[in-house]
Short mmCIF file of C-alpha atoms (C1' of nucleotides) in Angstrom, two decimals:
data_model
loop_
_atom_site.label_atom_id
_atom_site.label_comp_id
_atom_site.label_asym_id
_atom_site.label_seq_id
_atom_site.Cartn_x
_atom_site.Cartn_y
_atom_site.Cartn_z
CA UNK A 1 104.88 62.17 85.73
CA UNK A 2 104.15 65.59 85.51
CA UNK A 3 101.28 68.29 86.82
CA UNK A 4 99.24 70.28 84.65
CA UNK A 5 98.27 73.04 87.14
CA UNK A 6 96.77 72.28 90.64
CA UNK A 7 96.65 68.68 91.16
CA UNK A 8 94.13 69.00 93.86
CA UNK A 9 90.26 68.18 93.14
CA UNK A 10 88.33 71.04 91.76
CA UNK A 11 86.15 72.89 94.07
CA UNK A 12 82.77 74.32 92.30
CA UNK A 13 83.60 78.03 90.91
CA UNK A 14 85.21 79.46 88.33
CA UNK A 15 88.94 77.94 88.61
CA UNK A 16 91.68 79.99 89.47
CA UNK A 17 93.80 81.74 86.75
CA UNK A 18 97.21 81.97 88.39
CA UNK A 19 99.31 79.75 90.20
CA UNK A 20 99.07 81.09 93.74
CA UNK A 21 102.76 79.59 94.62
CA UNK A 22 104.09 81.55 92.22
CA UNK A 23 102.30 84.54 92.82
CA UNK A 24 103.29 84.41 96.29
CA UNK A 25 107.08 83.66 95.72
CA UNK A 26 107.08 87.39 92.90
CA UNK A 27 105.39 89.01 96.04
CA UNK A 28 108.02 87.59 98.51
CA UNK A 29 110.64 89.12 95.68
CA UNK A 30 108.74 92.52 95.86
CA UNK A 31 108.85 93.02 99.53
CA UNK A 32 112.22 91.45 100.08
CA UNK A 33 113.45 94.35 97.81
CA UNK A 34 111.76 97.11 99.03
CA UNK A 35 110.28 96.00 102.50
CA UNK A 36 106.58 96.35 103.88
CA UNK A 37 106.07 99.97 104.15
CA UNK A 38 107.96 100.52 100.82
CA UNK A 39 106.18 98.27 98.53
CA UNK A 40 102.92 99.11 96.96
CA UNK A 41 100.10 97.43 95.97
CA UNK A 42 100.34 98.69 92.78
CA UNK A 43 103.72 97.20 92.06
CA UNK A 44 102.29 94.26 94.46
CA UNK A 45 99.73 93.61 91.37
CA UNK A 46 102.12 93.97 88.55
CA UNK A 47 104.97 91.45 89.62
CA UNK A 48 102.28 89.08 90.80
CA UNK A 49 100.35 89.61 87.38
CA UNK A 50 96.65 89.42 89.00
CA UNK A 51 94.51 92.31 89.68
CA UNK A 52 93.18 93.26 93.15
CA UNK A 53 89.94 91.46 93.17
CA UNK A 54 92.12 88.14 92.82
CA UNK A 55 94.94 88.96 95.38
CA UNK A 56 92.74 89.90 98.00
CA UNK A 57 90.26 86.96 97.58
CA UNK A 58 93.91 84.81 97.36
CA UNK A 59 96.04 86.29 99.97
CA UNK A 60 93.42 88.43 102.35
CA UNK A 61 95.05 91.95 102.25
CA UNK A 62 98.61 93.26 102.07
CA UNK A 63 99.35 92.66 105.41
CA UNK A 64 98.58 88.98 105.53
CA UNK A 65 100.26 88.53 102.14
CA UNK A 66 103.37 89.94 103.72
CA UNK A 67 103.64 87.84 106.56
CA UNK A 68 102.48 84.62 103.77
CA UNK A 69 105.71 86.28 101.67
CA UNK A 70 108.13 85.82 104.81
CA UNK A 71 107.05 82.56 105.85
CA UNK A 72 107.54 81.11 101.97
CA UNK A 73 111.10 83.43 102.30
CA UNK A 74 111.79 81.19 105.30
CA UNK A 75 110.94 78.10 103.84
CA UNK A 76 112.49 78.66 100.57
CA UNK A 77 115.78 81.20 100.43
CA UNK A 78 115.58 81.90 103.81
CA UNK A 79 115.93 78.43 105.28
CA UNK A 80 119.79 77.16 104.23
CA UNK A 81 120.86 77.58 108.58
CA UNK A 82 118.60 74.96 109.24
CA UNK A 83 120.45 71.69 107.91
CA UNK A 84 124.09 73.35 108.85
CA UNK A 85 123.04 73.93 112.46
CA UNK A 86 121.36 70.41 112.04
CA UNK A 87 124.20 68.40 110.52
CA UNK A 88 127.00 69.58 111.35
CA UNK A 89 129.23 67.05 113.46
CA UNK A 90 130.52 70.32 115.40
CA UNK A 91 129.50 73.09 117.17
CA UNK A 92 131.93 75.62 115.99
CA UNK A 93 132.46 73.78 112.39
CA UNK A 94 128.84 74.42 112.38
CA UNK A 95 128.92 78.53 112.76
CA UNK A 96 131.77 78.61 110.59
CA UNK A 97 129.72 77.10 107.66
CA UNK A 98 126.82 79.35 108.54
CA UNK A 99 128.51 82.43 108.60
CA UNK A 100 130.02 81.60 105.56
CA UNK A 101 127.02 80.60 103.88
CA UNK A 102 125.70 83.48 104.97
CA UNK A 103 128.11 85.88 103.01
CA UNK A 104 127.31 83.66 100.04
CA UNK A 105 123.48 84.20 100.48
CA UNK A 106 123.46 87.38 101.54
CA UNK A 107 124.78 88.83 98.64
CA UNK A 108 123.79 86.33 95.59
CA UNK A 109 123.02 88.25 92.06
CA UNK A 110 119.87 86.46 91.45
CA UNK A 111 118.44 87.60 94.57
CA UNK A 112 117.86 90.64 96.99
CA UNK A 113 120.68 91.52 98.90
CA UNK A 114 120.57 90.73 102.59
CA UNK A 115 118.29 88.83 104.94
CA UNK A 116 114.39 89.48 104.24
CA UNK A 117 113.33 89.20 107.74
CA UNK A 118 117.00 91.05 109.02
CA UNK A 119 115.97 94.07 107.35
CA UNK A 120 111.76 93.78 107.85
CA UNK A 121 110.56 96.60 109.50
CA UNK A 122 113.32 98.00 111.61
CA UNK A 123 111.08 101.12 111.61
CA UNK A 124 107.51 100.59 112.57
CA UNK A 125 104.84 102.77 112.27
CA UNK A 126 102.13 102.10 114.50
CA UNK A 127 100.18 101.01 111.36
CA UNK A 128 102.45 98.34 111.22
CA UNK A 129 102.44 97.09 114.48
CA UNK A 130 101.28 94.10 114.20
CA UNK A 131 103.44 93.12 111.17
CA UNK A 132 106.10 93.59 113.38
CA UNK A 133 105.18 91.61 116.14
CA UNK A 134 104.76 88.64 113.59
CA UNK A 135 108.71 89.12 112.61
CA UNK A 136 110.20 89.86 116.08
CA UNK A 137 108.49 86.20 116.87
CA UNK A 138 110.03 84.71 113.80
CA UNK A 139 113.58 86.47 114.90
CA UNK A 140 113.31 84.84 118.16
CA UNK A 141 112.58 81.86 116.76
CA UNK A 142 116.16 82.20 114.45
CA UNK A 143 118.20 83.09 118.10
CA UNK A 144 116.73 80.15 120.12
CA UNK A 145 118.20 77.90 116.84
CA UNK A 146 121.39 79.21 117.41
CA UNK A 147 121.40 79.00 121.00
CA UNK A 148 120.27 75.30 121.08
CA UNK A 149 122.89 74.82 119.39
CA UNK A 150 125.29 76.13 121.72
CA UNK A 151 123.90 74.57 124.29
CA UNK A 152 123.71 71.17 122.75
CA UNK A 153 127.92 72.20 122.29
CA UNK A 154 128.45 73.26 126.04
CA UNK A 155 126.46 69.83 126.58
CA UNK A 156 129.12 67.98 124.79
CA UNK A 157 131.98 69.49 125.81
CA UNK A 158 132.97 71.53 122.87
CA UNK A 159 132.85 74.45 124.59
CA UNK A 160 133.63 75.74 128.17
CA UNK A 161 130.74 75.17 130.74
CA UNK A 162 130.71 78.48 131.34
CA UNK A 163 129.41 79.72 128.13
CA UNK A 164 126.70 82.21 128.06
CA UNK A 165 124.67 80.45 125.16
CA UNK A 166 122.17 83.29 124.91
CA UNK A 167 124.46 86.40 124.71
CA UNK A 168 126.88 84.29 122.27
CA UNK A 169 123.55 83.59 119.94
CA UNK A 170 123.19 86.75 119.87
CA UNK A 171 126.39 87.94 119.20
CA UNK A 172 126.03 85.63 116.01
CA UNK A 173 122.65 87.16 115.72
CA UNK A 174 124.64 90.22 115.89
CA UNK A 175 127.14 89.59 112.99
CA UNK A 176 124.38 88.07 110.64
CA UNK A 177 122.10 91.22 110.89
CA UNK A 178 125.15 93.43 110.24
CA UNK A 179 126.17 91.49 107.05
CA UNK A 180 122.72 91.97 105.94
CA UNK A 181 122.56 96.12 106.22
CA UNK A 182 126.68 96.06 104.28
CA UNK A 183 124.93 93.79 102.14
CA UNK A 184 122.30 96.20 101.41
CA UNK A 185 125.14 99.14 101.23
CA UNK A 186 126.66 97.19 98.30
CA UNK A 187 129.76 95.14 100.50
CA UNK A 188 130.94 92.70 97.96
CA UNK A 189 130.75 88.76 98.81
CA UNK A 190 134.71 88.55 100.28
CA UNK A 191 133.92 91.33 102.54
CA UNK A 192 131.02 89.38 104.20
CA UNK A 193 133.58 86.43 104.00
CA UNK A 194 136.24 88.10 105.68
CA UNK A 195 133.67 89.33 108.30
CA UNK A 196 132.53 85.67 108.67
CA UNK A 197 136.53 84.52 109.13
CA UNK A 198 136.72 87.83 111.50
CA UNK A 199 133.89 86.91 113.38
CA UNK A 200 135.02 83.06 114.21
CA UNK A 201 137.97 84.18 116.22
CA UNK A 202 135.77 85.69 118.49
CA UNK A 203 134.53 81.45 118.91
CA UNK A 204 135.42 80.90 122.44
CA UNK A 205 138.47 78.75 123.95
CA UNK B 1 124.96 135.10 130.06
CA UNK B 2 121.91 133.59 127.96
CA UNK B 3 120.61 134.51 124.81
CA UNK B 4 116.94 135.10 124.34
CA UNK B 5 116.23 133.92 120.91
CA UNK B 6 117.90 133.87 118.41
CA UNK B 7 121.06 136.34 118.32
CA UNK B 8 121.64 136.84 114.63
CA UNK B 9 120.74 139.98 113.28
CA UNK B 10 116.92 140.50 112.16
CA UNK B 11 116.60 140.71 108.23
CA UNK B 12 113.90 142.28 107.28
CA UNK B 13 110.09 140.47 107.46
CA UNK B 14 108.15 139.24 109.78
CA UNK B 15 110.60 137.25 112.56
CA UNK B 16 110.45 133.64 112.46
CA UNK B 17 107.91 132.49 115.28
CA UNK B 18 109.42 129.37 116.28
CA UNK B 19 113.39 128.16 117.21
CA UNK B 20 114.78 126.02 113.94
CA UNK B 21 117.04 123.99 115.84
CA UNK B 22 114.54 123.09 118.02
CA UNK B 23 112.48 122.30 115.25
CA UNK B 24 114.94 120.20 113.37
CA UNK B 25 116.24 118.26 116.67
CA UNK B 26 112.25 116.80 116.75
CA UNK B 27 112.27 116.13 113.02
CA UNK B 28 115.58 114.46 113.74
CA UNK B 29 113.77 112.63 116.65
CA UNK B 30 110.52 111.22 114.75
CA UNK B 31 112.61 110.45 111.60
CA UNK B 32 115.22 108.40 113.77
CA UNK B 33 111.87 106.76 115.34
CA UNK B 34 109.96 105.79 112.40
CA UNK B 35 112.17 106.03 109.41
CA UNK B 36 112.30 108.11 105.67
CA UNK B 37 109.37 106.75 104.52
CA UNK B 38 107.72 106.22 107.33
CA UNK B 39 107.29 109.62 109.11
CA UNK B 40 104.27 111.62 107.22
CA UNK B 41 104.60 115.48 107.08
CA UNK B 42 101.66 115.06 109.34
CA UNK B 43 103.76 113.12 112.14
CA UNK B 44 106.72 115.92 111.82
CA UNK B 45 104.17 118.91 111.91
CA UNK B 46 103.08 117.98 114.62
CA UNK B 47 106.30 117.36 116.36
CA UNK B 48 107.80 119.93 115.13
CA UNK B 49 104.60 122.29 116.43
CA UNK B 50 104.96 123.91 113.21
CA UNK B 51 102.77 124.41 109.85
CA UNK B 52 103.12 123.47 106.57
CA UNK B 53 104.32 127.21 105.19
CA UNK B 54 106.74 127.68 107.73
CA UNK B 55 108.32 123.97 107.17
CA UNK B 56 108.53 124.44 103.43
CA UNK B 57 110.21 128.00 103.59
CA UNK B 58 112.20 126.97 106.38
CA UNK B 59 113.86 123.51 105.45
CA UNK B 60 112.76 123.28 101.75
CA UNK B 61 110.71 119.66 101.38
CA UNK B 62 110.64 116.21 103.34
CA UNK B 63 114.12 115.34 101.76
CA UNK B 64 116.10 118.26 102.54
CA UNK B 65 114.68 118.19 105.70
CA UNK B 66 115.32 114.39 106.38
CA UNK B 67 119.00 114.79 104.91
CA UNK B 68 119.40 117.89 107.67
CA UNK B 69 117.92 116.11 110.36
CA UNK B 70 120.73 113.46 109.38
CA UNK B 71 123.27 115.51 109.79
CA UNK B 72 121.89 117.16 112.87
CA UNK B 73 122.34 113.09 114.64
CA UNK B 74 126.21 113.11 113.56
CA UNK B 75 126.88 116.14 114.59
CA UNK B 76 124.83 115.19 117.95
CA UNK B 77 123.52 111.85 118.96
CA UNK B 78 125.64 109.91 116.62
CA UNK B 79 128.90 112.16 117.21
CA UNK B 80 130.20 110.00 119.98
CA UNK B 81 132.52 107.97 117.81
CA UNK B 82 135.10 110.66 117.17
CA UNK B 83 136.15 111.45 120.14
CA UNK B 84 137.09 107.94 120.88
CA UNK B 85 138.57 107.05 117.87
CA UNK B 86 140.85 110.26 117.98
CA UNK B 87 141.74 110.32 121.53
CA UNK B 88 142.13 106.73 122.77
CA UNK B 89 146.29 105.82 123.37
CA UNK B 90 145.93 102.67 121.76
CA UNK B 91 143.76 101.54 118.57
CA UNK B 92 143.07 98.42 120.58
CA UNK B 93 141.56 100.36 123.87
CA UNK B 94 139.94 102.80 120.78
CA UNK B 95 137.79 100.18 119.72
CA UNK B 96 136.98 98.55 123.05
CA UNK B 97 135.82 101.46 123.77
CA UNK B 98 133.88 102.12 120.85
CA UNK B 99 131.76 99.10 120.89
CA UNK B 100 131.48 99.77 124.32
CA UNK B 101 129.83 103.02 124.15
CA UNK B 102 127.90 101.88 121.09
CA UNK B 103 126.23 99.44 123.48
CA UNK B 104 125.38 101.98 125.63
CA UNK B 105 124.48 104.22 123.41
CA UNK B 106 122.28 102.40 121.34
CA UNK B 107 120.08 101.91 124.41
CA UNK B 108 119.63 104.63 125.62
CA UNK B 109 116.18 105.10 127.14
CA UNK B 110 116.02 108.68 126.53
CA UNK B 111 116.68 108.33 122.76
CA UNK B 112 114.96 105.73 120.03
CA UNK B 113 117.06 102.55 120.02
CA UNK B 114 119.80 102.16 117.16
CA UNK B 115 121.85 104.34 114.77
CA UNK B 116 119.94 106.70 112.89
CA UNK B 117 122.17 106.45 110.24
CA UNK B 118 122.27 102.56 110.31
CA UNK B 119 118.69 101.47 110.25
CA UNK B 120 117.36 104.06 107.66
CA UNK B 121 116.36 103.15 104.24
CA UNK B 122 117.53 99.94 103.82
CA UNK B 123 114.80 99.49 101.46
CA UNK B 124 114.61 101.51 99.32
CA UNK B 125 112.01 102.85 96.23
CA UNK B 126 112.53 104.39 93.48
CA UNK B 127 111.72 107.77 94.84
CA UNK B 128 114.01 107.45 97.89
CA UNK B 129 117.10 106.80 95.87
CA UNK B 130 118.29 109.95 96.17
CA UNK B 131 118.46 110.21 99.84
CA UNK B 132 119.98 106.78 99.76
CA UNK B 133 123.01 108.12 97.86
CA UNK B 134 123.19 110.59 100.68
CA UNK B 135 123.49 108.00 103.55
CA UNK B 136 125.87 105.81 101.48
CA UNK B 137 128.07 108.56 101.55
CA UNK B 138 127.73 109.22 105.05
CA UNK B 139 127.97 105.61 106.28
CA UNK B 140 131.18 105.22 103.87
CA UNK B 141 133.03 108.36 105.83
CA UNK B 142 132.11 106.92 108.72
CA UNK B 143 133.88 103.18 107.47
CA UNK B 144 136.59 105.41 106.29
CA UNK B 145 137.27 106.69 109.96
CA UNK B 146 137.44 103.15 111.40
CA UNK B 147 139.72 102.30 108.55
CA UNK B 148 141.95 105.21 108.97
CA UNK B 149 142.75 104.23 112.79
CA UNK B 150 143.37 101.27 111.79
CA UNK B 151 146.02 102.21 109.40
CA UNK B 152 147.35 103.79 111.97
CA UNK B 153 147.91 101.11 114.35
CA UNK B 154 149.57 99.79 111.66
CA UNK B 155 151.83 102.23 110.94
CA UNK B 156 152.61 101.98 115.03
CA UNK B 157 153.33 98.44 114.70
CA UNK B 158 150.15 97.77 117.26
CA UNK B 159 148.87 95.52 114.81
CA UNK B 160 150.46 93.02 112.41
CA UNK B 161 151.54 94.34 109.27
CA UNK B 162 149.44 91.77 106.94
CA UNK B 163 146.27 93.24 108.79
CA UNK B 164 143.52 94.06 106.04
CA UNK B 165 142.51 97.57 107.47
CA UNK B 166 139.70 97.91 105.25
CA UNK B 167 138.07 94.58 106.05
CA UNK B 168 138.69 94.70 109.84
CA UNK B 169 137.05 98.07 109.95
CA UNK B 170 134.03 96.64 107.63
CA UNK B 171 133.88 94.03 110.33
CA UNK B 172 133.11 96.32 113.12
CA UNK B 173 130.61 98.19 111.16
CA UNK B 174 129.09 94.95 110.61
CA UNK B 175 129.03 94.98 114.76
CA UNK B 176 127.47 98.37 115.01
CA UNK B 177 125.07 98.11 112.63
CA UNK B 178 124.17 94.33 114.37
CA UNK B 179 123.65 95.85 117.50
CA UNK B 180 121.59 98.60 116.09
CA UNK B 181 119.37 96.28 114.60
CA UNK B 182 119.30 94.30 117.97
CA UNK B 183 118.16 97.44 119.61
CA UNK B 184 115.86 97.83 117.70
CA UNK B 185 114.59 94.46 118.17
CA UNK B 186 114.48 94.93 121.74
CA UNK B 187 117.68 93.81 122.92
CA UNK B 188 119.08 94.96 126.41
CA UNK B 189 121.80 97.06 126.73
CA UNK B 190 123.96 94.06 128.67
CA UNK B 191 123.03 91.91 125.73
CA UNK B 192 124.73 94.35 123.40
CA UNK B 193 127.74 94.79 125.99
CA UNK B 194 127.97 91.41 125.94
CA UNK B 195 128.12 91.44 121.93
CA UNK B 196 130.93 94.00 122.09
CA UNK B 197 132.93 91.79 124.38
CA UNK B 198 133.30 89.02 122.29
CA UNK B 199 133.57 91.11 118.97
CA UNK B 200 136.87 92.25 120.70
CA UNK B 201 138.29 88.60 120.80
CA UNK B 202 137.80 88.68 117.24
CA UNK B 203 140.92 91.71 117.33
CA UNK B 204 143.94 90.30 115.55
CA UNK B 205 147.13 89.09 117.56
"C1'" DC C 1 103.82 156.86 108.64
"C1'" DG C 2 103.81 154.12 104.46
"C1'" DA C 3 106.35 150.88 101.64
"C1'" DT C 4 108.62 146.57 101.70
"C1'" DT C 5 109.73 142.05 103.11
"C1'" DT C 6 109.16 137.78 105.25
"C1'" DT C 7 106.43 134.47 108.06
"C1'" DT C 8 102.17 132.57 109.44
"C1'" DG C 9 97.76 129.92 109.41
"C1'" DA C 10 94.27 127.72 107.34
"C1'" DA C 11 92.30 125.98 103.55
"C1'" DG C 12 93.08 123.74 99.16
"C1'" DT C 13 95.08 120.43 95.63
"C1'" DA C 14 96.70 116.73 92.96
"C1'" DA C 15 98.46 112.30 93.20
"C1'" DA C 16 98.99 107.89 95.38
"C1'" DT C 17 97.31 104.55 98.48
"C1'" DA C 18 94.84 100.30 100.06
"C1'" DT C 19 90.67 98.34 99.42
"C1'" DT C 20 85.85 97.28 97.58
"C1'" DC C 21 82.22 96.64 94.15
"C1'" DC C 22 79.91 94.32 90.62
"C1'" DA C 23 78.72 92.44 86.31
"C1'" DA C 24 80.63 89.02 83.32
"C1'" DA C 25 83.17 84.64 82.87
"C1'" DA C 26 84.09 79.89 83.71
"C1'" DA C 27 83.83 76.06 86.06
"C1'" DT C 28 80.76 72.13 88.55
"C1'" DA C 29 76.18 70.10 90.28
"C1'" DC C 30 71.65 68.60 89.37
"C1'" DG D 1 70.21 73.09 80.10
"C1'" DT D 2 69.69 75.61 84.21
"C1'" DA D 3 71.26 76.72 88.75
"C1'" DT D 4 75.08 77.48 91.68
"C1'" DT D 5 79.57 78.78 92.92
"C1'" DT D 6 83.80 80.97 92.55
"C1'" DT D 7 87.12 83.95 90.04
"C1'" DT D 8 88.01 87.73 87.07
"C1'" DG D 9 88.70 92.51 85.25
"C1'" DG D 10 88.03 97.02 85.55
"C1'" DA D 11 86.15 100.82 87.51
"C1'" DA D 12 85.12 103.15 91.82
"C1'" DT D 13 86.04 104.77 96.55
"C1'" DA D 14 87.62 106.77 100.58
"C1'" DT D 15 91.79 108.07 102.84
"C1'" DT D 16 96.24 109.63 103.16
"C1'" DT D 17 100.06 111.80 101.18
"C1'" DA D 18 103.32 115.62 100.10
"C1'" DC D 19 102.96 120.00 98.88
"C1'" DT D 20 100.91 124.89 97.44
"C1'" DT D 21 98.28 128.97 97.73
"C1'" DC D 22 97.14 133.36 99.56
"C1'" DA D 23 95.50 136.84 102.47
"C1'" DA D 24 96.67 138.55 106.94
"C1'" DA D 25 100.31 139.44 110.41
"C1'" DA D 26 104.58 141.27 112.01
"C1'" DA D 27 108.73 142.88 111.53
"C1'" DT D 28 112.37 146.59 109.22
"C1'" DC D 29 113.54 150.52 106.12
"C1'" DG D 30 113.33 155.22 104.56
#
DNA sequence: CGATTTTTGAAGTAAATATTCCAAAAATAC
DNA sequence: GTATTTTTGGAATATTTACTTCAAAAATCG
């Protein structure tokens, strides 16, 4: 059983002559690489393979296709925390796997080094204000996952009751945003890794 | 005893009008703010209360200028790390320090958030490559300095003799640049205090 | 003083940028 | 088949960008 293009009922018009998914995830690639502010629409239209007309009835303008790119980058390649913080039985077997996936992610050859929304728009011109508030949201979101997870640990008793869960989110917060930028300033996978291992004995007693 | 102007002696032409080092500490300032690629010649004219002629003669393009103003933050803003590393008794107190005043530093309310030298092109096009090279260079000698006290603890038997230098250094850049990216996120300087505390439980016994 | 040298200021330029326009194309609805 | 709707392709546009030009200004040199 398998799809043509778009299963979903035609509308009247011409039909579209692209596959927007896949349009969306070479634009996700673009700006992962070179970041908001850095990518152009010209290189915008040649990865996607469309010409303006089509990405800006498709995607709005390049603003809403960026913040479109990072929510597909946190669905797709973006979205491996989720089901460790999820499933794992504990709380600190749980940041030990992430941290570890994380040097694995971070710095796979089929990919962009580093964490798309880590490295989004640590500068901001005021033209991209509002980009920016879209990503600092999504960032908090990313904390409060960690901390819940803390807290659901303190909770449980795997950690002392006295646990800041906030500050030691962020600390993790902390060492994932850091792998990103050595990521991007070429540190090899066992360098993350032995950041990762560093960063556990830090895990509280 | 103050000097008036400037105190070298007059070459021949018309006297420059305005102070250079003032001029290059506000470059510094708006490229630290906003980034490479993000400041426009029209942003640092302004700041810089300067025009176009007398920025091109004086500090050549937006590259050489950007690569001066870089230097201009280690040797000033970003220059608080050697002192530390060189003068602290013990590598241990060293570093306890150094995230310490990293923390503070990186929060300062008179200054923009974050390392200058940490947060800037991370992305980076075609046409920026050069100045990337640059700051890989720079962000290596400063990797190279963590490593090299490291060593030395070594050497003085303050830390175990199996100790990876390089990688325990790589994991406290992975700090610093963590909590610059926090900063720049909007972190509080007790959040990043409180980052620094825990990265030192992560020191080896 | 007059010649020389350097900086200044203001206007100018060439390229890149994000975005829009519009006629032609390709589908469905009647 | 004709009308309607939507997408396409390519050209056009207005703005911003980094940078240059050049005559006038302001200094020193002889």
């Amino acid at each position: 059983m398998k799809m043509e293009r778009k299963p979903v009922r035609r509308s009247r018009g011409r039909p579209r002559s692209f596959d927007r998914d896949q349009a969306l995830d070479r634009a996700m690639a673009v700006f992962w690489e070179r970041g908001y502010e850095g990518t152009s629409l010209e290189e915008l239209l040649e990865a996607m393979r469309i010409n303006p007309s089509s990405l800006y009835s498709a995607f709005g303008d390049k603003e809403r296709l960026f913040q479109m790119a990072i929510d597909h980058y946190l669905e797709g390649p973006g979205s491996y925390m989720v089901p460790i913080l999820e499933n794992e039985p504990t709380t600190k077997g749980a940041f030990e796997k992430l941290v570890r996936a994380a040097a694995k992610e971070l710095t796979r050859p089929d990919q962009p080094s580093g964490c798309m929304l880590s490295l989004a728009l640590n500068h901001c011109s005021p033209a991209a204000a509002s980009v920016q508030a879209a990503l600092t949201e999504r960032r908090a979101k990313s904390l409060a996952r960690l901390q819940a997870r803390i807290e659901h640990g303190i909770a449980e008793g795997e950690l002392p009751p006295k646990t800041d869960a906030r500050e030691l989110a962020r600390f993790f917060m902390t060492i994932l945003q850091g792998m990103s930028v050595q990521a991007r300033d070429g540190a090899s996978r066992d360098s993350l890794l032995a950041t990762a291992q560093a960063a556990m004995r830090a895990w509280p007693v």
